[in-house]
Amino acid sequence: MAGERALTKFQWGLESTRGTAVAATRKVGAAPKAIPADRVWEQVRLATGQRAAVNAKRNDELLVRDTLSFDNAYFQALPGLFQCALDGAITPAEVNVGQGDYKWDVAPSLTAANAPKSLTIEMGDDTQAYEVEFCQFSRLMFSGEMGQDGGASPVKIDADYYGRQVTPTTFTNSLSLPSGLEFINAKLARLYLDTSWAGIGGTEKTGLLRGFSLEFLTGLHPKFMGSANKYFTTYGEGDLAVMLTLTLEGNSDADAIFDLYQAGTERALRLDMLGSQIGSGGV
């Protein structure tokens, strides 16, 4: 019996100890795709007196590299992505007591370790489920365009991750998507351009933004060391890089921004994408 595409799913759970698999705690609204490989068999030729190019094989290490794609990204997926990519020390705090309006302040350090957390990701279909432990995100790409037909303007997230190995398992039962699922709307993206970081968010540029992509290269990478296992031992934190690419309406504001670029004049840019207000607001 072949697995049904309609019954494929992703689920994840935040690990208490990096690399120790845990049961999933939430379904994840990612796009369906094939199960990734975790090993490469290298061909080996030995001098055995046979007319054969290959007569043995070997596999020395296990590593998963794949991408979770959220074609219709939603706000509730962001904490899991950010904690395992940019900032492992996020402590959400309720802004207005009793209203459930928790603020997740993602502020990665540029001078110290950010201690990102890790996920166990469950994936598969009605035929077989698999799990991958010690998953961390090496790249996050947010992109969107303002639809010109009165239809949807989804934000897409491509989240590149690595993990230790693919292991057959059974799905954690009775999980669901977050309640009150709220999609991120690219049409509600707002662009601000100011002369300094201190005043960022003060000058909105309206009638200008047509599309965007915001890419984070987190610098996270697996580190292989001698051990009793084929999978990677720990992780490292390299350079953190961010690039914002904008598609602008061809008007006087766009021309002025191009002039700033040619002159090498620095500006502070802010891109806001807000959802519904929770409680009485105040964030």
mmCIF file of C-alpha atoms in Angstrom:
data_model
loop_
_atom_site.group_PDB
_atom_site.id
_atom_site.type_symbol
_atom_site.label_atom_id
_atom_site.label_comp_id
_atom_site.label_asym_id
_atom_site.label_seq_id
_atom_site.Cartn_x
_atom_site.Cartn_y
_atom_site.Cartn_z
ATOM 1 C CA MET A 1 0.000 0.000 0.000
ATOM 2 C CA ALA A 2 1.394 3.388 -0.960
ATOM 3 C CA GLY A 3 1.147 6.349 1.400
ATOM 4 C CA GLU A 4 -1.481 8.955 0.584
ATOM 5 C CA ARG A 5 -0.281 12.493 -0.086
ATOM 6 C CA ALA A 6 -3.503 13.742 1.494
ATOM 7 C CA LEU A 7 -2.485 12.029 4.749
ATOM 8 C CA THR A 8 1.064 13.390 4.960
ATOM 9 C CA LYS A 9 1.854 15.625 7.906
ATOM 10 C CA PHE A 10 4.567 17.317 9.942
ATOM 11 C CA GLN A 11 4.675 17.645 13.726
ATOM 12 C CA TRP A 12 7.334 18.959 16.057
ATOM 13 C CA GLY A 13 8.299 19.171 19.709
ATOM 14 C CA LEU A 14 10.897 21.309 21.502
ATOM 15 C CA GLU A 15 13.686 19.170 22.928
ATOM 16 C CA SER A 16 14.643 19.498 26.595
ATOM 17 C CA THR A 17 18.126 18.186 25.798
ATOM 18 C CA ARG A 18 19.500 18.822 22.322
ATOM 19 C CA GLY A 19 19.661 15.575 20.391
ATOM 20 C CA THR A 20 17.349 13.606 22.675
ATOM 21 C CA ALA A 21 14.193 12.948 20.663
ATOM 22 C CA VAL A 22 10.875 13.946 22.225
ATOM 23 C CA ALA A 23 7.236 13.390 21.357
ATOM 24 C CA ALA A 24 5.750 16.077 19.161
ATOM 25 C CA THR A 25 3.499 18.648 20.804
ATOM 26 C CA ARG A 26 1.996 20.399 17.764
ATOM 27 C CA LYS A 27 1.083 19.791 14.147
ATOM 28 C CA VAL A 28 2.940 22.030 11.704
ATOM 29 C CA GLY A 29 1.294 23.568 8.636
ATOM 30 C CA ALA A 30 4.187 23.018 6.230
ATOM 31 C CA ALA A 31 3.818 22.007 2.595
ATOM 32 C CA PRO A 32 3.958 18.237 1.912
ATOM 33 C CA LYS A 33 7.177 16.796 0.502
ATOM 34 C CA ALA A 34 9.255 13.630 0.344
ATOM 35 C CA ILE A 35 11.138 12.253 3.348
ATOM 36 C CA PRO A 36 14.764 13.498 3.253
ATOM 37 C CA ALA A 37 17.777 11.191 3.104
ATOM 38 C CA ASP A 38 20.158 10.992 6.046
ATOM 39 C CA ARG A 39 23.034 9.037 4.460
ATOM 40 C CA VAL A 40 25.089 8.839 1.284
ATOM 41 C CA TRP A 41 26.543 5.509 0.189
ATOM 42 C CA GLU A 42 30.002 5.991 -1.274
ATOM 43 C CA GLN A 43 31.082 3.590 -4.004
ATOM 44 C CA VAL A 44 34.328 1.700 -3.402
ATOM 45 C CA ARG A 45 36.460 -0.264 -5.861
ATOM 46 C CA LEU A 46 38.772 -2.909 -4.503
ATOM 47 C CA ALA A 47 41.384 -4.843 -6.469
ATOM 48 C CA THR A 48 39.584 -8.179 -6.540
ATOM 49 C CA GLY A 49 40.414 -9.232 -10.069
ATOM 50 C CA GLN A 50 36.873 -8.597 -11.267
ATOM 51 C CA ARG A 51 35.694 -6.557 -14.230
ATOM 52 C CA ALA A 52 33.500 -4.294 -12.069
ATOM 53 C CA ALA A 53 33.852 -0.578 -11.391
ATOM 54 C CA VAL A 54 32.337 -0.943 -7.926
ATOM 55 C CA ASN A 55 32.354 -3.948 -5.628
ATOM 56 C CA ALA A 56 31.788 -2.427 -2.174
ATOM 57 C CA LYS A 57 30.137 0.542 -0.503
ATOM 58 C CA ARG A 58 30.490 2.526 2.709
ATOM 59 C CA ASN A 59 28.621 5.110 4.742
ATOM 60 C CA ASP A 60 30.513 6.857 7.539
ATOM 61 C CA GLU A 61 28.248 9.699 8.692
ATOM 62 C CA LEU A 62 24.567 10.509 9.125
ATOM 63 C CA LEU A 63 23.161 13.977 8.458
ATOM 64 C CA VAL A 64 19.777 15.337 7.410
ATOM 65 C CA ARG A 65 19.547 18.574 5.442
ATOM 66 C CA ASP A 66 16.142 19.668 4.227
ATOM 67 C CA THR A 67 13.680 22.552 4.097
ATOM 68 C CA LEU A 68 10.310 23.093 5.742
ATOM 69 C CA SER A 69 8.275 25.293 3.412
ATOM 70 C CA PHE A 70 5.299 27.217 4.747
ATOM 71 C CA ASP A 71 3.516 28.330 1.569
ATOM 72 C CA ASN A 72 0.893 30.028 3.739
ATOM 73 C CA ALA A 73 2.912 31.143 6.746
ATOM 74 C CA TYR A 74 1.150 31.819 10.032
ATOM 75 C CA PHE A 75 2.196 33.732 13.139
ATOM 76 C CA GLN A 76 1.986 30.765 15.524
ATOM 77 C CA ALA A 77 4.869 29.012 13.723
ATOM 78 C CA LEU A 78 7.324 31.832 14.433
ATOM 79 C CA PRO A 79 8.340 30.983 18.039
ATOM 80 C CA GLY A 80 9.440 27.461 17.078
ATOM 81 C CA LEU A 81 11.419 28.771 14.114
ATOM 82 C CA PHE A 82 13.080 31.657 15.948
ATOM 83 C CA GLN A 83 14.020 29.677 19.086
ATOM 84 C CA CYS A 84 15.838 27.079 16.996
ATOM 85 C CA ALA A 85 17.452 29.581 14.639
ATOM 86 C CA LEU A 86 18.213 32.981 16.153
ATOM 87 C CA ASP A 87 17.644 33.150 19.897
ATOM 88 C CA GLY A 88 17.332 30.248 22.308
ATOM 89 C CA ALA A 89 16.794 32.485 25.333
ATOM 90 C CA ILE A 90 13.432 33.990 24.386
ATOM 91 C CA THR A 91 11.219 34.362 27.447
ATOM 92 C CA PRO A 92 7.689 35.346 26.403
ATOM 93 C CA ALA A 93 6.043 37.770 28.795
ATOM 94 C CA GLU A 94 2.368 38.650 29.052
ATOM 95 C CA VAL A 95 1.949 42.365 28.347
ATOM 96 C CA ASN A 96 -1.509 42.697 29.906
ATOM 97 C CA VAL A 97 -2.138 40.208 32.684
ATOM 98 C CA GLY A 98 -4.891 37.726 31.950
ATOM 99 C CA GLN A 99 -5.247 38.665 28.271
ATOM 100 C CA GLY A 100 -2.886 36.094 26.746
ATOM 101 C CA ASP A 101 -0.969 38.759 24.798
ATOM 102 C CA TYR A 102 2.503 37.302 25.146
ATOM 103 C CA LYS A 103 5.402 39.234 23.626
ATOM 104 C CA TRP A 104 8.158 37.182 22.019
ATOM 105 C CA ASP A 105 11.189 39.456 21.860
ATOM 106 C CA VAL A 106 13.721 37.951 19.438
ATOM 107 C CA ALA A 107 17.044 39.704 20.056
ATOM 108 C CA PRO A 108 20.039 37.572 19.020
ATOM 109 C CA SER A 109 23.401 38.672 20.360
ATOM 110 C CA LEU A 110 26.195 39.618 17.967
ATOM 111 C CA THR A 111 28.896 39.256 20.621
ATOM 112 C CA ALA A 112 27.925 36.131 22.576
ATOM 113 C CA ALA A 113 26.415 32.691 22.084
ATOM 114 C CA ASN A 114 22.658 32.592 21.462
ATOM 115 C CA ALA A 115 22.226 28.978 22.638
ATOM 116 C CA PRO A 116 19.526 28.018 20.110
ATOM 117 C CA LYS A 117 17.176 25.233 21.081
ATOM 118 C CA SER A 118 16.422 22.183 18.932
ATOM 119 C CA LEU A 119 13.355 20.336 17.691
ATOM 120 C CA THR A 120 12.332 16.779 17.026
ATOM 121 C CA ILE A 121 10.375 16.779 13.762
ATOM 122 C CA GLU A 122 7.944 13.984 12.950
ATOM 123 C CA MET A 123 7.014 13.481 9.293
ATOM 124 C CA GLY A 124 5.423 10.901 7.052
ATOM 125 C CA ASP A 125 2.053 9.580 5.935
ATOM 126 C CA ASP A 126 -0.473 6.816 6.624
ATOM 127 C CA THR A 127 2.096 4.151 5.674
ATOM 128 C CA GLN A 128 5.092 5.198 7.774
ATOM 129 C CA ALA A 129 6.125 7.984 10.135
ATOM 130 C CA TYR A 130 9.720 9.100 10.731
ATOM 131 C CA GLU A 131 11.422 11.385 13.228
ATOM 132 C CA VAL A 132 14.523 13.566 12.996
ATOM 133 C CA GLU A 133 16.099 14.819 16.208
ATOM 134 C CA PHE A 134 18.430 17.770 16.928
ATOM 135 C CA CYS A 135 16.856 19.956 14.232
ATOM 136 C CA GLN A 136 18.071 23.544 14.017
ATOM 137 C CA PHE A 137 17.521 26.116 11.275
ATOM 138 C CA SER A 138 20.489 27.375 9.296
ATOM 139 C CA ARG A 139 18.427 29.692 7.087
ATOM 140 C CA LEU A 140 15.044 31.437 7.276
ATOM 141 C CA MET A 141 13.593 33.159 4.223
ATOM 142 C CA PHE A 142 10.411 35.240 4.451
ATOM 143 C CA SER A 143 8.953 36.402 1.150
ATOM 144 C CA GLY A 144 5.735 37.928 -0.131
ATOM 145 C CA GLU A 145 4.137 39.964 -2.853
ATOM 146 C CA MET A 146 1.072 42.163 -2.848
ATOM 147 C CA GLY A 147 -1.501 40.411 -5.022
ATOM 148 C CA GLN A 148 -2.882 42.590 -7.791
ATOM 149 C CA ASP A 149 -6.085 40.622 -8.379
ATOM 150 C CA GLY A 150 -7.927 41.111 -5.096
ATOM 151 C CA GLY A 151 -6.948 37.600 -3.991
ATOM 152 C CA ALA A 152 -4.623 36.188 -1.376
ATOM 153 C CA SER A 153 -1.207 37.714 -0.618
ATOM 154 C CA PRO A 154 0.462 34.969 1.423
ATOM 155 C CA VAL A 155 3.837 35.232 3.077
ATOM 156 C CA LYS A 156 6.023 32.197 2.414
ATOM 157 C CA ILE A 157 8.661 30.909 4.807
ATOM 158 C CA ASP A 158 11.416 28.554 3.676
ATOM 159 C CA ALA A 159 13.187 27.170 6.731
ATOM 160 C CA ASP A 160 16.376 25.209 5.949
ATOM 161 C CA TYR A 161 17.270 22.841 8.757
ATOM 162 C CA TYR A 162 19.725 20.103 9.638
ATOM 163 C CA GLY A 163 19.137 17.140 11.935
ATOM 164 C CA ARG A 164 20.863 13.987 13.058
ATOM 165 C CA GLN A 165 19.114 11.041 11.430
ATOM 166 C CA VAL A 166 15.867 9.668 9.988
ATOM 167 C CA THR A 167 14.341 7.028 12.259
ATOM 168 C CA PRO A 168 11.084 5.099 11.676
ATOM 169 C CA THR A 169 8.586 5.887 14.425
ATOM 170 C CA THR A 170 4.870 6.352 15.053
ATOM 171 C CA PHE A 171 3.179 9.730 15.042
ATOM 172 C CA THR A 172 2.301 11.347 18.342
ATOM 173 C CA ASN A 173 -1.483 11.112 18.360
ATOM 174 C CA SER A 174 -4.228 13.688 18.911
ATOM 175 C CA LEU A 175 -2.273 16.781 17.931
ATOM 176 C CA SER A 176 -3.682 19.761 16.070
ATOM 177 C CA LEU A 177 -2.651 23.028 14.491
ATOM 178 C CA PRO A 178 -2.612 26.041 16.819
ATOM 179 C CA SER A 179 -6.068 27.290 17.697
ATOM 180 C CA GLY A 180 -7.055 30.579 16.111
ATOM 181 C CA LEU A 181 -4.593 30.031 13.275
ATOM 182 C CA GLU A 182 -3.725 33.421 11.768
ATOM 183 C CA PHE A 183 -2.001 33.666 8.407
ATOM 184 C CA ILE A 184 0.566 36.394 7.738
ATOM 185 C CA ASN A 185 -0.762 38.817 5.118
ATOM 186 C CA ALA A 186 1.847 40.360 2.803
ATOM 187 C CA LYS A 187 -0.648 43.076 1.845
ATOM 188 C CA LEU A 188 -0.405 44.404 5.410
ATOM 189 C CA ALA A 189 3.382 44.785 5.197
ATOM 190 C CA ARG A 190 4.486 48.364 5.924
ATOM 191 C CA LEU A 191 7.886 49.879 5.134
ATOM 192 C CA TYR A 192 9.655 52.510 7.221
ATOM 193 C CA LEU A 193 12.850 54.365 6.303
ATOM 194 C CA ASP A 194 14.675 56.559 8.817
ATOM 195 C CA THR A 195 18.042 58.215 9.185
ATOM 196 C CA SER A 196 19.061 56.341 12.363
ATOM 197 C CA TRP A 197 18.281 53.215 14.387
ATOM 198 C CA ALA A 198 17.168 55.429 17.262
ATOM 199 C CA GLY A 199 14.325 56.805 15.158
ATOM 200 C CA ILE A 200 13.439 53.621 13.305
ATOM 201 C CA GLY A 201 9.744 53.204 12.606
ATOM 202 C CA GLY A 202 9.062 56.923 12.527
ATOM 203 C CA THR A 203 8.794 57.532 8.772
ATOM 204 C CA GLU A 204 6.509 55.229 6.810
ATOM 205 C CA LYS A 205 6.874 55.036 3.026
ATOM 206 C CA THR A 206 3.395 54.527 1.615
ATOM 207 C CA GLY A 207 2.407 53.727 -1.959
ATOM 208 C CA LEU A 208 5.818 52.150 -2.515
ATOM 209 C CA LEU A 209 6.198 48.510 -1.401
ATOM 210 C CA ARG A 210 5.222 45.815 -3.931
ATOM 211 C CA GLY A 211 7.120 42.789 -2.641
ATOM 212 C CA PHE A 212 9.905 41.691 -0.314
ATOM 213 C CA SER A 213 12.204 38.898 0.789
ATOM 214 C CA LEU A 214 13.921 38.837 4.169
ATOM 215 C CA GLU A 215 16.661 36.255 4.575
ATOM 216 C CA PHE A 216 18.418 35.215 7.776
ATOM 217 C CA LEU A 217 21.587 33.125 7.559
ATOM 218 C CA THR A 218 21.808 32.015 11.158
ATOM 219 C CA GLY A 219 25.358 30.679 11.110
ATOM 220 C CA LEU A 220 24.242 27.452 12.797
ATOM 221 C CA HIS A 221 26.048 24.328 11.617
ATOM 222 C CA PRO A 222 26.575 20.735 12.771
ATOM 223 C CA LYS A 223 29.979 19.708 14.149
ATOM 224 C CA PHE A 224 31.263 16.158 13.704
ATOM 225 C CA MET A 225 33.774 14.827 16.228
ATOM 226 C CA GLY A 226 35.085 11.378 17.035
ATOM 227 C CA SER A 227 32.469 9.471 19.024
ATOM 228 C CA ALA A 228 30.537 6.212 19.249
ATOM 229 C CA ASN A 229 27.919 7.466 16.747
ATOM 230 C CA LYS A 230 27.818 8.323 13.059
ATOM 231 C CA TYR A 231 25.721 11.460 13.583
ATOM 232 C CA PHE A 232 27.076 14.915 14.494
ATOM 233 C CA THR A 233 28.130 15.548 18.064
ATOM 234 C CA THR A 234 27.147 19.166 18.642
ATOM 235 C CA TYR A 235 26.581 22.446 16.805
ATOM 236 C CA GLY A 236 28.405 25.715 16.200
ATOM 237 C CA GLU A 237 27.332 29.336 15.798
ATOM 238 C CA GLY A 238 28.978 31.213 12.945
ATOM 239 C CA ASP A 239 28.291 34.600 11.402
ATOM 240 C CA LEU A 240 24.732 35.916 11.507
ATOM 241 C CA ALA A 241 23.790 37.607 8.225
ATOM 242 C CA VAL A 242 20.556 39.324 7.207
ATOM 243 C CA MET A 243 19.499 40.589 3.785
ATOM 244 C CA LEU A 244 16.316 42.458 2.913
ATOM 245 C CA THR A 245 15.348 42.677 -0.752
ATOM 246 C CA LEU A 246 12.507 45.001 -1.754
ATOM 247 C CA THR A 247 10.416 45.374 -4.884
ATOM 248 C CA LEU A 248 9.298 48.996 -5.098
ATOM 249 C CA GLU A 249 6.837 50.955 -7.189
ATOM 250 C CA GLY A 250 8.713 53.106 -9.697
ATOM 251 C CA ASN A 251 8.040 56.549 -8.246
ATOM 252 C CA SER A 252 9.911 59.483 -6.725
ATOM 253 C CA ASP A 253 10.425 57.683 -3.387
ATOM 254 C CA ALA A 254 12.000 54.714 -5.140
ATOM 255 C CA ASP A 255 14.215 57.063 -7.122
ATOM 256 C CA ALA A 256 15.329 58.805 -3.921
ATOM 257 C CA ILE A 257 16.177 55.449 -2.318
ATOM 258 C CA PHE A 258 18.249 54.505 -5.372
ATOM 259 C CA ASP A 259 20.096 57.806 -5.082
ATOM 260 C CA LEU A 260 20.906 56.984 -1.453
ATOM 261 C CA TYR A 261 22.230 53.590 -2.550
ATOM 262 C CA GLN A 262 24.471 55.109 -5.210
ATOM 263 C CA ALA A 263 25.853 57.622 -2.720
ATOM 264 C CA GLY A 264 26.487 54.917 -0.115
ATOM 265 C CA THR A 265 24.231 56.714 2.361
ATOM 266 C CA GLU A 266 23.092 54.432 5.160
ATOM 267 C CA ARG A 267 19.478 54.289 6.283
ATOM 268 C CA ALA A 268 17.565 52.241 8.841
ATOM 269 C CA LEU A 269 14.770 50.125 7.346
ATOM 270 C CA ARG A 270 11.872 48.538 9.169
ATOM 271 C CA LEU A 271 9.372 46.077 7.711
ATOM 272 C CA ASP A 272 6.221 45.523 9.772
ATOM 273 C CA MET A 273 3.716 42.710 9.247
ATOM 274 C CA LEU A 274 1.089 42.836 11.943
ATOM 275 C CA GLY A 275 -1.758 40.490 12.750
ATOM 276 C CA SER A 276 -4.898 40.950 14.795
ATOM 277 C CA GLN A 277 -4.631 42.795 18.092
ATOM 278 C CA ILE A 278 -4.617 40.495 21.135
ATOM 279 C CA GLY A 279 -6.444 41.829 24.168
ATOM 280 C CA SER A 280 -6.164 45.565 24.740
ATOM 281 C CA GLY A 281 -2.824 45.739 22.893
ATOM 282 C CA GLY A 282 0.012 47.890 24.150
ATOM 283 C CA VAL A 283 2.897 46.050 22.474
#
